C-alpha positions as CSV (number, residue, x, y, z in Angstrom):
1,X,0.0,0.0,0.0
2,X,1.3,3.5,-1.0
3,X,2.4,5.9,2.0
4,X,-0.3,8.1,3.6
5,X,-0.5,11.5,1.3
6,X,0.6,14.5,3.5
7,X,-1.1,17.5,3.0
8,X,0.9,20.1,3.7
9,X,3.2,18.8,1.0
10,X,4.0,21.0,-2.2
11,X,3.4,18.8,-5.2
12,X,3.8,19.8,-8.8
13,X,1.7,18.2,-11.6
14,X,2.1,18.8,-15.0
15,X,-0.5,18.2,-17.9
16,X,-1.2,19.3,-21.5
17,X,-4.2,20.8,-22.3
18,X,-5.8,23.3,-25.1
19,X,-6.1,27.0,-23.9
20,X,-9.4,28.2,-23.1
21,X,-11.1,24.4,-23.3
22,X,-12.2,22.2,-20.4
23,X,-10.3,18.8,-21.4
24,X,-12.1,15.6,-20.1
25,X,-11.8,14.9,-16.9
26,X,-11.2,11.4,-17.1
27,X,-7.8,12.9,-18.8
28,X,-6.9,14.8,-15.4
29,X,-8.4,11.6,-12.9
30,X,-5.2,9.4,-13.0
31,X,-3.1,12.3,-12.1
32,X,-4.8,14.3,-9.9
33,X,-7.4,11.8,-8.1
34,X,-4.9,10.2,-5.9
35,X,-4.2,13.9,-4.6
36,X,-7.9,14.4,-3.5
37,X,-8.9,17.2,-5.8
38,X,-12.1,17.2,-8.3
39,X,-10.8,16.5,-11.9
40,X,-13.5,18.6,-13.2
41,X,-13.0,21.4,-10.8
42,X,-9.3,21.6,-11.8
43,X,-10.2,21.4,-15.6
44,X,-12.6,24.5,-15.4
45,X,-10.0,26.2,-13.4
46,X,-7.1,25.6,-16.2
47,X,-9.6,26.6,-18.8
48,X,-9.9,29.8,-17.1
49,X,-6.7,30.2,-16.8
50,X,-5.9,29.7,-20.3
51,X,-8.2,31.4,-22.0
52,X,-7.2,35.1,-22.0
53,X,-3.7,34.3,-23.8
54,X,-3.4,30.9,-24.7
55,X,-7.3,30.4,-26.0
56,X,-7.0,27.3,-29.1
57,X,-3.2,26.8,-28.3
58,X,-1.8,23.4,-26.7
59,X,0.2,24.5,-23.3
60,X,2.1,23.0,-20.6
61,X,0.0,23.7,-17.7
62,X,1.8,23.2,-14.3
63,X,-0.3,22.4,-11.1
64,X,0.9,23.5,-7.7
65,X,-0.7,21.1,-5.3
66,X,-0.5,22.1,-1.5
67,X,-3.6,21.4,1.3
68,X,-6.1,20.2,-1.2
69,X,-5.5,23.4,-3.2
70,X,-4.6,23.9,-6.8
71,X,-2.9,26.6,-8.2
72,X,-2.6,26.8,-12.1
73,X,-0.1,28.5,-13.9
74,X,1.2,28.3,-17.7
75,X,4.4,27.1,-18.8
76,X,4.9,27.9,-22.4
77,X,6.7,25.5,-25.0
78,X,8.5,27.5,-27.7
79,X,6.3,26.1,-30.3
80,X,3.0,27.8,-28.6
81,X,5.0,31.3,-28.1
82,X,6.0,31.5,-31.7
83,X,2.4,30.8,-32.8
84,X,1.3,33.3,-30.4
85,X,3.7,36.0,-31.7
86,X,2.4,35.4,-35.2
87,X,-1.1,37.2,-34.0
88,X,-3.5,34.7,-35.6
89,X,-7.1,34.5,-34.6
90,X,-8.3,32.1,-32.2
91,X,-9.3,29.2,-34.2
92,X,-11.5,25.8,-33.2
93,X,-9.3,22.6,-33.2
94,X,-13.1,21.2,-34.0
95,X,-14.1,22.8,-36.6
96,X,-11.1,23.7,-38.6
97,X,-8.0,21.6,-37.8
98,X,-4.5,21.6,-39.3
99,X,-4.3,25.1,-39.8
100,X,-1.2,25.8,-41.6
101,X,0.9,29.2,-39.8
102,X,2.5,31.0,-42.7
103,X,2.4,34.2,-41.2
104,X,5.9,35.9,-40.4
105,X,7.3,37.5,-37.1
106,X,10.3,39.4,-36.6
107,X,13.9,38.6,-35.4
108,X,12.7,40.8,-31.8
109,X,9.8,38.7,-31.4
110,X,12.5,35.8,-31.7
111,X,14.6,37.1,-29.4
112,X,11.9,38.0,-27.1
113,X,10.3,34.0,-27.1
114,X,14.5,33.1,-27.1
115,X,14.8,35.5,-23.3
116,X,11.4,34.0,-22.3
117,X,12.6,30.2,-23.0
118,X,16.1,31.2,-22.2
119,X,16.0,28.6,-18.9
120,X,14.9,25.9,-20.5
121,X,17.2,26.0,-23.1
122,X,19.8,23.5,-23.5
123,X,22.2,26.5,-25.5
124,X,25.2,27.5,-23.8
125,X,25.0,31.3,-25.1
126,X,21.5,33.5,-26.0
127,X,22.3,33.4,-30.2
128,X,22.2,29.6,-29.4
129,X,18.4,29.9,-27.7
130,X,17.8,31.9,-30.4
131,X,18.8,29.4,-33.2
132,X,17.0,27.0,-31.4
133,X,13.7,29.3,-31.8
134,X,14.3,29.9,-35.2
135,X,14.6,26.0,-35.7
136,X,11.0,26.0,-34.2
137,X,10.0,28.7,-37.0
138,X,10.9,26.4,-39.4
139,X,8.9,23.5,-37.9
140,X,5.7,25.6,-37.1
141,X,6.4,27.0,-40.8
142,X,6.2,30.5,-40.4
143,X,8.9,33.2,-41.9
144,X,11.3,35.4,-39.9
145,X,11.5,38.8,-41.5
146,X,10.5,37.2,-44.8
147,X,13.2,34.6,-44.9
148,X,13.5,31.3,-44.6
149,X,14.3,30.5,-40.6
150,X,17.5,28.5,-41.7
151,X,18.8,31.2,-43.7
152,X,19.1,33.5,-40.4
153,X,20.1,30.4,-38.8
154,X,23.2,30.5,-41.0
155,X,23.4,34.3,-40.8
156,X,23.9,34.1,-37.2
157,X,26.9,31.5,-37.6
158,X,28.6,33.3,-40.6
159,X,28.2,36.7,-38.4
160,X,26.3,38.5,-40.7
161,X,23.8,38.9,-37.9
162,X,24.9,39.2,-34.8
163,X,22.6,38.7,-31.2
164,X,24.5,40.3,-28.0
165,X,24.8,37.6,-25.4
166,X,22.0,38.7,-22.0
């Protein structure tokens, strides 16, 4: 039998779910049942929490878990922030998937998502974080000051552009 849960213990839960929609609950049970909170109290409160900002967009939502209480707060993946930064409408997963982003941002938005991801990064210097942004361009598809992302990419190595270390 597992040990007795204490509640004055801080516990972190993290789960996936689409800004601004209340995901099933059955989704949220296995993780957050054994802690003694509601599933689909905790999946209205993430949809709240999401749906300023982050309405139609797939986040990292982190749970803070202490006395029975659950705070919610956002952690963004790159891939989210980029599409974010390209200013599209919120769209309906249901009614329109697979919605390609072609739009284009510009090399300050990149820096801007590269200081905002800039922990999480695995890049030993910020022109590294912010390769590693542009290489998310390139997967959600969308142009960096109407270039291809790799050709910055390979700007930034050559020197041609150059991003001051923060």
């Amino acid at each position: 039998m597992p040990p007795k849960f204490d509640p004055n213990e801080v516990l972190e839960v993290f789960v996936r779910a689409t800004g601004g929609e209340v995901g099933a609950a059955s989704s949220l049970a296995p993780k957050i049942g054994p802690l003694g909170l509601s599933p689909k109290k905790i999946g209205e409160d993430i949809a709240k929490q999401t749906a300023k900002e982050w309405k139609g967009l797939r986040v990292t939502v982190k749970l803070t878990v202490q006395n029975r209480q659950a705070k919610v707060s956002v952690v963004p993946s790159a891939g989210s922030l980029v599409i974010r930064a390209l200013k599209e409408p919120p769209r309906d997963r249901k009614k329109n998937p697979n919605v390609p982003h072609d739009g284009n941002i510009s090399l300050e938005d990149v820096k801007e998502i590269a200081r905002i991801m800039r922990d999480r990064s695995c890049a030993a210097t910020f022109s590294g974080t912010c390769k590693e942004i542009l290489g998310t361009c390139v997967s959600v598809g969308c142009t960096v000051e109407n270039q291809d992302p790799r050709e910055i990419q390979e700007q930034i190595d050559s020197g041609d552009i150059v991003i001051a270390d923060e």
